[in-house]
CSV table of C-alpha atoms in Angstrom, one decimal:
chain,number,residue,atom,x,y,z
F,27,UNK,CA,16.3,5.1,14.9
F,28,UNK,CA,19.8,6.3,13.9
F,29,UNK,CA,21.4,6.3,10.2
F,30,UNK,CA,23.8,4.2,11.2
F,31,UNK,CA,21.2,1.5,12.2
F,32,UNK,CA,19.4,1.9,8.8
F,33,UNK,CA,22.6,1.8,6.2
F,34,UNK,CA,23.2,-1.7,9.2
F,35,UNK,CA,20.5,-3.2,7.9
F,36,UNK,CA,20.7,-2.7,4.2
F,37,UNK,CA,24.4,-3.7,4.5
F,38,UNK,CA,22.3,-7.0,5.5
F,39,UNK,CA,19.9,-6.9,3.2
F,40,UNK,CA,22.1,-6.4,0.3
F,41,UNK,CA,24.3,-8.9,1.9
F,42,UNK,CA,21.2,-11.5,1.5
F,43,UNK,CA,20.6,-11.0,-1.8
F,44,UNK,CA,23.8,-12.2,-3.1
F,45,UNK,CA,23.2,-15.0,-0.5
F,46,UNK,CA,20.0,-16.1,-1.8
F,47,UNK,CA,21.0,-15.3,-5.8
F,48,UNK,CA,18.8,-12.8,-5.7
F,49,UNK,CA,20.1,-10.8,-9.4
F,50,UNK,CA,18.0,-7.4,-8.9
F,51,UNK,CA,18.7,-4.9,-11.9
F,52,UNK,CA,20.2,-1.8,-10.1
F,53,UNK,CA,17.1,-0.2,-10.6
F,54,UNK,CA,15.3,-2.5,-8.9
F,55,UNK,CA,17.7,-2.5,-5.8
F,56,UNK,CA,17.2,0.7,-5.8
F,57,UNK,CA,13.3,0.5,-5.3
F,58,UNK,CA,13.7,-2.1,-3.0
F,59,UNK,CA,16.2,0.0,-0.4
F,60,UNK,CA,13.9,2.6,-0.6
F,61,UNK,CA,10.9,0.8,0.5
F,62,UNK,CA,12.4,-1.2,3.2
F,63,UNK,CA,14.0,2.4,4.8
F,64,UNK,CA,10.1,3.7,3.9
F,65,UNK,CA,8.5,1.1,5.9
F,66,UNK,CA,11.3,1.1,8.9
F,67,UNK,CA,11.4,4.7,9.5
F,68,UNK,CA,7.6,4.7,9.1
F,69,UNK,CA,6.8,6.8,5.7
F,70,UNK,CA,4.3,4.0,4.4
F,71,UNK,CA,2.4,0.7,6.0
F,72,UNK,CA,2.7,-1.0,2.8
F,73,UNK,CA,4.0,-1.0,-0.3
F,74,UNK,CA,3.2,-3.1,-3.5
F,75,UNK,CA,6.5,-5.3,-5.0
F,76,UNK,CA,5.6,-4.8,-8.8
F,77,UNK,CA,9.6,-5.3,-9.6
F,78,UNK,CA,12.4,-7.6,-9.5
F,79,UNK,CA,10.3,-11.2,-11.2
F,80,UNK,CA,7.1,-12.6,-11.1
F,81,UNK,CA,5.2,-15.0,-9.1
F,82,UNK,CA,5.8,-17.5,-7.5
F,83,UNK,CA,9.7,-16.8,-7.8
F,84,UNK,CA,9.2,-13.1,-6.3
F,85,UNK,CA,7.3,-14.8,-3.4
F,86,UNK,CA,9.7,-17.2,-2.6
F,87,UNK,CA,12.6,-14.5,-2.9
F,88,UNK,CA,11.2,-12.1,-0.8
F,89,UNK,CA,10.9,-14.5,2.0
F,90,UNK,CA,13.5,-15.9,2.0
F,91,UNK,CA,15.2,-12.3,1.9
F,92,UNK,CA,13.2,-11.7,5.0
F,93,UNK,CA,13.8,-14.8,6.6
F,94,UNK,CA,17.7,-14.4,6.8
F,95,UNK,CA,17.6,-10.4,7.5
F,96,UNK,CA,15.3,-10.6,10.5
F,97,UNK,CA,17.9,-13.4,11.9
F,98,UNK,CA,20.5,-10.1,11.4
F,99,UNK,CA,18.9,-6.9,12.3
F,100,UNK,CA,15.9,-6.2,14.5
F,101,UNK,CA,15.0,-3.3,12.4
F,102,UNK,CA,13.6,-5.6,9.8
F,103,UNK,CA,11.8,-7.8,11.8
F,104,UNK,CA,8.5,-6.1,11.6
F,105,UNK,CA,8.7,-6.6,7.6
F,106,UNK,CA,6.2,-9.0,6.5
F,107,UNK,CA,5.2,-10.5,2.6
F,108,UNK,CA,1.6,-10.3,2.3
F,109,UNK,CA,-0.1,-11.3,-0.9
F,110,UNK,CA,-3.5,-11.1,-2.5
F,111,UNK,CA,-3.7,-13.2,-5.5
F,112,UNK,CA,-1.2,-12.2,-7.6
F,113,UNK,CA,-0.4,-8.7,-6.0
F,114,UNK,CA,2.5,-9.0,-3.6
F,115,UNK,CA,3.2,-6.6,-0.6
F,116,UNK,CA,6.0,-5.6,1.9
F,117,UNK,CA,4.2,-4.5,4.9
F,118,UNK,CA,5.4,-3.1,8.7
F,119,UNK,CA,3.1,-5.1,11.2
F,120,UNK,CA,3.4,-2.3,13.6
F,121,UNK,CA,2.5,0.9,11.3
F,122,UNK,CA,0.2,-1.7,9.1
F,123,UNK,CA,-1.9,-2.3,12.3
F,124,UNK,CA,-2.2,1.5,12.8
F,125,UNK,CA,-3.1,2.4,9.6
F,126,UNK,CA,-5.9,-0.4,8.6
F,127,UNK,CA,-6.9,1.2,12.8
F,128,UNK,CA,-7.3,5.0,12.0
F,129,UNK,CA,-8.5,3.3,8.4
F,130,UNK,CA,-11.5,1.8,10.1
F,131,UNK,CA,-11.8,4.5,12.5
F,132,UNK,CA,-12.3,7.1,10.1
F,133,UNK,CA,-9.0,9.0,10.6
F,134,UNK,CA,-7.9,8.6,7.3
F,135,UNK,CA,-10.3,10.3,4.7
F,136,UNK,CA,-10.8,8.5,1.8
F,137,UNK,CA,-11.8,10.3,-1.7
F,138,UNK,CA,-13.1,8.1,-4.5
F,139,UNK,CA,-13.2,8.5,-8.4
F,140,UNK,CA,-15.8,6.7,-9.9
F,141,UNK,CA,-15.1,5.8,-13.1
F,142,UNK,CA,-17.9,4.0,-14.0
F,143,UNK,CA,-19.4,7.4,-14.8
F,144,UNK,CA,-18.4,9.2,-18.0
F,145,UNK,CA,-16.9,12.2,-17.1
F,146,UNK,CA,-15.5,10.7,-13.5
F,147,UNK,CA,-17.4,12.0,-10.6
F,148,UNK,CA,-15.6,12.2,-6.9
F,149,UNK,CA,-17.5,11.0,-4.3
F,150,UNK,CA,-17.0,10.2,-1.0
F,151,UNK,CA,-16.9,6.9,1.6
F,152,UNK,CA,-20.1,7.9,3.1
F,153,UNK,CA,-22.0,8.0,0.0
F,154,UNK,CA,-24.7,4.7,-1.3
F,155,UNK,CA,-22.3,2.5,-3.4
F,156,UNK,CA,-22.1,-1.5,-3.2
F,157,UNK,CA,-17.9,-1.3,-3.9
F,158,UNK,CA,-17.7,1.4,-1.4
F,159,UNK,CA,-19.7,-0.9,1.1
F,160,UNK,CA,-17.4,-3.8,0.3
F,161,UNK,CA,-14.4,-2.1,0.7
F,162,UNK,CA,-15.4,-0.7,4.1
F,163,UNK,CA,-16.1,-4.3,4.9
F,164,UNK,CA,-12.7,-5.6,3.9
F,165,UNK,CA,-11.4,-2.7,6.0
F,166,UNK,CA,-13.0,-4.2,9.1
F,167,UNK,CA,-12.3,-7.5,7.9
F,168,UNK,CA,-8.4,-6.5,7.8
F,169,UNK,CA,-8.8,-5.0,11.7
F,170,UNK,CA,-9.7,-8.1,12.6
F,171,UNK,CA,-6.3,-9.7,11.1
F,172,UNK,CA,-4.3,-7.0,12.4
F,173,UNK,CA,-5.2,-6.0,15.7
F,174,UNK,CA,-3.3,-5.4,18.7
F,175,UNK,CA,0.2,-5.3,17.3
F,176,UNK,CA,-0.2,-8.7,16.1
F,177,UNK,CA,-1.6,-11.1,13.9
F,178,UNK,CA,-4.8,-13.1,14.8
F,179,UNK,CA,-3.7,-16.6,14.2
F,180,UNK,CA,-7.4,-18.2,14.5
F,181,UNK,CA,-8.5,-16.0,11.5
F,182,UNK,CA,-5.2,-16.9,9.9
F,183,UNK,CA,-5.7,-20.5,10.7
F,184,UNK,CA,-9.0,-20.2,8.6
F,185,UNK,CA,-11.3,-19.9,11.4
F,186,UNK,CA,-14.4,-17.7,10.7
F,187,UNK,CA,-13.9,-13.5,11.9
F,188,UNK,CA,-17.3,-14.0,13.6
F,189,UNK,CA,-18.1,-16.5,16.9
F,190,UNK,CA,-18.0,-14.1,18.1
F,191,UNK,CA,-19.3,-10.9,19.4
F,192,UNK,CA,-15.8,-9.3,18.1
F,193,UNK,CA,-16.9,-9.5,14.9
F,194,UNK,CA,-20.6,-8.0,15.6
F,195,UNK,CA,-18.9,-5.0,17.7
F,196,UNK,CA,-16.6,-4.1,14.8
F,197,UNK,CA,-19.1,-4.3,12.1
F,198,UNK,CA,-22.1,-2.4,13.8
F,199,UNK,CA,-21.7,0.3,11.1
F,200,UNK,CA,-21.5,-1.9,8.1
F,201,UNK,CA,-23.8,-2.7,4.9
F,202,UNK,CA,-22.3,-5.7,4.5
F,203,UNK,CA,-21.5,-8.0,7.5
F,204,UNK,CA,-17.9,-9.6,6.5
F,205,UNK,CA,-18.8,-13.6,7.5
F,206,UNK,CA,-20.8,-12.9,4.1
F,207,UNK,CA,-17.6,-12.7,2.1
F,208,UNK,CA,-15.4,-15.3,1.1
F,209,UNK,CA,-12.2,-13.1,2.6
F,210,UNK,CA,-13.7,-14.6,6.2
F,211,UNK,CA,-11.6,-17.6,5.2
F,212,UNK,CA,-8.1,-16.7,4.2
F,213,UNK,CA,-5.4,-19.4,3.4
F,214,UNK,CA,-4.0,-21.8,6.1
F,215,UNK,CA,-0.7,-21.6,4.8
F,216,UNK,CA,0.9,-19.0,6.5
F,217,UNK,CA,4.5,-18.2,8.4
F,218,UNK,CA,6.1,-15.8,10.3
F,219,UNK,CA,6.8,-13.9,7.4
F,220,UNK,CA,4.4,-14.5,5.0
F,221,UNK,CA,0.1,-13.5,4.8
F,222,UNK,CA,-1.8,-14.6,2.4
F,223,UNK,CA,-5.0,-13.2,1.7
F,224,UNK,CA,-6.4,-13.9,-1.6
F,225,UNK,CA,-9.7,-15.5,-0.7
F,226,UNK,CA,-10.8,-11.8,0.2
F,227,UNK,CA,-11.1,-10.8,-3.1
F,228,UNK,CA,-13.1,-13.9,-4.2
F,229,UNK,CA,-17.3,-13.3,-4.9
F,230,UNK,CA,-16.8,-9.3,-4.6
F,231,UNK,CA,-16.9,-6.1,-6.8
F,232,UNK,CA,-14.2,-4.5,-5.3
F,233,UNK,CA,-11.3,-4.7,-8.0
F,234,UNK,CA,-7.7,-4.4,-7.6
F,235,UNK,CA,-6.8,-0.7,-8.2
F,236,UNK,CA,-9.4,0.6,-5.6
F,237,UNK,CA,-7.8,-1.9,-2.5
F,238,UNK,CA,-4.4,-1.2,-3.8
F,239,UNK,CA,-5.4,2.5,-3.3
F,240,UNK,CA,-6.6,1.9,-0.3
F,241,UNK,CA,-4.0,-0.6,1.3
F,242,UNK,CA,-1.1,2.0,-0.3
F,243,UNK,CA,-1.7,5.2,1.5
F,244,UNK,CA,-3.1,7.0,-1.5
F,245,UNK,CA,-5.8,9.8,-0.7
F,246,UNK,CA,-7.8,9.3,-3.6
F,247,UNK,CA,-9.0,5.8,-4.7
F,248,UNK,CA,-10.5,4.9,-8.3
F,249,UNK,CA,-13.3,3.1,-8.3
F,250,UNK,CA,-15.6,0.7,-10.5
F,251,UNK,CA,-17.0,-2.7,-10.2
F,252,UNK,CA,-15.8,-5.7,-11.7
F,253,UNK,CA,-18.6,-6.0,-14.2
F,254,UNK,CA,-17.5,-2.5,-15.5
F,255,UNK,CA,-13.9,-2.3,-16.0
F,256,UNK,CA,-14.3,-1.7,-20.0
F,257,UNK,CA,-16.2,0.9,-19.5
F,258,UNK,CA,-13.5,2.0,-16.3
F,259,UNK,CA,-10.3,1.9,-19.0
F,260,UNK,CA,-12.6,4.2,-21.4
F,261,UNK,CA,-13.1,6.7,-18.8
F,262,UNK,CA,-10.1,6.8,-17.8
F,263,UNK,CA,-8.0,6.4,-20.5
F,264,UNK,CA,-9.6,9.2,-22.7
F,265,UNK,CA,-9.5,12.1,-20.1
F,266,UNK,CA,-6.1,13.8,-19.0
F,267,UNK,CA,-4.3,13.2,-16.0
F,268,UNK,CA,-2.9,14.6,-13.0
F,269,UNK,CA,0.1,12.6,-11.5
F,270,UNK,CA,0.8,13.3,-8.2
F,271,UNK,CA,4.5,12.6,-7.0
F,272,UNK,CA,5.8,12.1,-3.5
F,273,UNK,CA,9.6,12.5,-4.0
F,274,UNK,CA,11.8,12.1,-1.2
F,275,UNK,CA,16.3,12.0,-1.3
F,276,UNK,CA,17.4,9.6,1.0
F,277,UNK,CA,20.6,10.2,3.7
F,278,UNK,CA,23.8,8.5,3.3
F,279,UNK,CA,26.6,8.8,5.5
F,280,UNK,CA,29.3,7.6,2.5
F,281,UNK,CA,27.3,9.9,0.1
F,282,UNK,CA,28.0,13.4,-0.6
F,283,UNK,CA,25.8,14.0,-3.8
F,284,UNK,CA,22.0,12.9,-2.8
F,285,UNK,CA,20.3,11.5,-5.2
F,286,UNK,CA,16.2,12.0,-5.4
F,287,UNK,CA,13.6,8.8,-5.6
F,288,UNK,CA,9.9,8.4,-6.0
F,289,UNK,CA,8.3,7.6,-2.6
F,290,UNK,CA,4.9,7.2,-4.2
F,291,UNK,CA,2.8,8.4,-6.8
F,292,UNK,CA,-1.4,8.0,-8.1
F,293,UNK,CA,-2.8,9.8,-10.6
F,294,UNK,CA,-6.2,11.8,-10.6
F,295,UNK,CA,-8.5,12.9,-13.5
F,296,UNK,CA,-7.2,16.6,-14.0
F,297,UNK,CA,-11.2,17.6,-14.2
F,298,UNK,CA,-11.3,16.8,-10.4
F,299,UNK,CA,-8.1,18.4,-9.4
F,300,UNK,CA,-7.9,21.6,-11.1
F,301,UNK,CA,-5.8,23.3,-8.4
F,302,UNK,CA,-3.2,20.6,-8.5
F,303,UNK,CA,-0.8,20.4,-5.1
F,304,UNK,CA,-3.4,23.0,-3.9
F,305,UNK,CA,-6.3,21.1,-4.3
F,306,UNK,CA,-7.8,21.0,-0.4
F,307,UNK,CA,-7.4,17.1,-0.1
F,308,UNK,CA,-3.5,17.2,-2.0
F,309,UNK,CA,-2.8,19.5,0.5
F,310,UNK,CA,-4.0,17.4,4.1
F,311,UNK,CA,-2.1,14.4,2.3
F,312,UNK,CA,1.4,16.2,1.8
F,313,UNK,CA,1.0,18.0,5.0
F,314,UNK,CA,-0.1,14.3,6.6
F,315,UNK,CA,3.3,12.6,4.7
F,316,UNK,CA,5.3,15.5,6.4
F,317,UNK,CA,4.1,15.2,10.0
F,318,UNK,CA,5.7,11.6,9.6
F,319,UNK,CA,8.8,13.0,7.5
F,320,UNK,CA,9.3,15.2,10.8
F,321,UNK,CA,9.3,12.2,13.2
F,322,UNK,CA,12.1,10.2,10.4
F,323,UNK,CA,14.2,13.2,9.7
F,324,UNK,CA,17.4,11.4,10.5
F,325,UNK,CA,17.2,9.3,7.5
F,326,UNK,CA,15.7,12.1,4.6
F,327,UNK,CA,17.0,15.2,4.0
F,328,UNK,CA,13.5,16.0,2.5
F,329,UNK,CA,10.3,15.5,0.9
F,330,UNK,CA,8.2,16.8,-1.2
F,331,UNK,CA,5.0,16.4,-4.0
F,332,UNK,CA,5.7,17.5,-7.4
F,333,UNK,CA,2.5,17.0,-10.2
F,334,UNK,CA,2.5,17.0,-13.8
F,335,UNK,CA,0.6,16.5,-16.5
F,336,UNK,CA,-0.4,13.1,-18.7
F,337,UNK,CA,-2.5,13.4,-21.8
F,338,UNK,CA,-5.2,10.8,-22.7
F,339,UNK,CA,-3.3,7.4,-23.5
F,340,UNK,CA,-4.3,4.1,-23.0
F,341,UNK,CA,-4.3,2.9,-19.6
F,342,UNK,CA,-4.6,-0.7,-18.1
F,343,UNK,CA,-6.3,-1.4,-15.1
């Protein structure tokens, strides 16, 4: 995918904004551009929309954003909105489907915090933990959604993910067989452009912060149930912090000063990551981000993880 191609389709997308009325701070432009050349060139699946309004309004500009670029440039037609309750998404279909695929397969290591213990303890997917088990089947539950390249309209149509023996095969290994959550029926109301997936947080323990970790990218995913998220904000917010920082400077052909940008960040209790960027698992997970830096190049000039420091403050979760 050339430069020229990219700058084409944020020309549109910039284009569209005025169009719709869209008044994004410069800020948020700014965080917006970024994601959609993120998700095009293939640095992240997904990416949370926590700027530029709230619900329903963000929704309804999103898609409609969506709905008049993909009319203009191909490169954005594999942007979709997905939402789950009030958390709202950009996702790629084609790089989401292969990352909730190595997710399931295994191919992505996943560390948890537990923060229901006080100090934090790290633990891993394969340890005996009801969220972990939940998560792992809202993982499967997701393969079934995105499979093949492509949505599966049945289960998006609110039929159950089991008749059949699809959903056995996939969730041989699981504690939890997925028909026995309430995500096995997500909302009817869906378009080419927009998912919603709300009901799969319904009647679970898994909370917000440990899918978004999971659904994000990040390589180390806090974790607590519902029924213990005072005790989660305690933990947390009275230990110091490492924040981990993927930075990345985009390429501009009218640019000649290049300006740097947060590609991600997520945070870790600094207990459990002593050695900072050379901690074993912070160093798979920036040497992971730059195998897919090397197959973008044409649109970064680089990237790279920078962590600091963040005393004990209070923290929301």
């Amino acid at each position: 995918m050339e430069m020229e191609h990219l700058e084409e389709a944020l020309k549109v997308v910039n284009a569209n904004l005025s169009r719709i009325q869209w008044r994004l701070r410069a800020a948020a432009r700014r965080r917006l551009e970024i994601d959609i050349l993120a998700l095009c060139t293939g640095l992240r699946p997904a990416v949370m929309v926590d700027y530029g309004g709230k619900m329903p309004e963000l929704q309804q500009n999103l898609c409609s954003l969506l709905r008049l670029s993909s009319q203009e440039s191909s490169i954005l037609q594999h942007l979709k909105v997905m939402t789950i309750e009030e958390m709202i998404y950009l996702i790629h279909d084609q790089g989401f489907t292969e990352y909730i695929s190595s997710s399931v397969a295994l191919h992505q290591k996943l560390l948890f915090v537990d923060l229901e213990q006080d100090p934090p303890k790290m633990v891993s997917l394969t340890e005996d933990n009801l969220v972990v088990s939940q998560l792992v089947s809202i993982q499967k539950f997701f393969s079934l959604v995105f499979c093949a390249d492509k949505l599966d309209e049945d289960l998006l149509s609110g039929v159950k993910p089991a008749s059949a023996e699809k959903g056995k095969e996939i969730l041989d290994n699981s504690n939890q067989d997925v028909d026995e959550l309430s995500c096995s029926e997500p909302t009817a109301s869906q378009s080419t452009e927009f998912i919603d997936l709300s009901n799969c947080m319904q009647d679970i323990q898994v909370t917000p912060p440990t899918l978004n970790g999971w659904l994000l990218g990040y390589p180390i995913v806090y974790l607590f149930g519902k029924d213990r998220v005072t005790d989660a904000v305690y933990n947390l917010s009275t230990k110091s912090l490492h924040i981990f920082q993927i930075l990345v400077s985009r390429k501009q052909i009218h640019c000649k000063k290049p300006s740097q940008e947060e590609l991600m960040s997520f945070s870790v209790p600094y207990d459990l990551s002593l050695s900072g960027e050379t901690e074993p698992w912070a160093a798979d997970f920036l040497a992971h981000m730059l195998a897919k830096f090397e197959n973008c190049k044409q649109a970064w000039n680089y990237l790279r993880m920078e962590v600091s420091e963040c005393y004990p403050q209070s923290i929301a979760l």
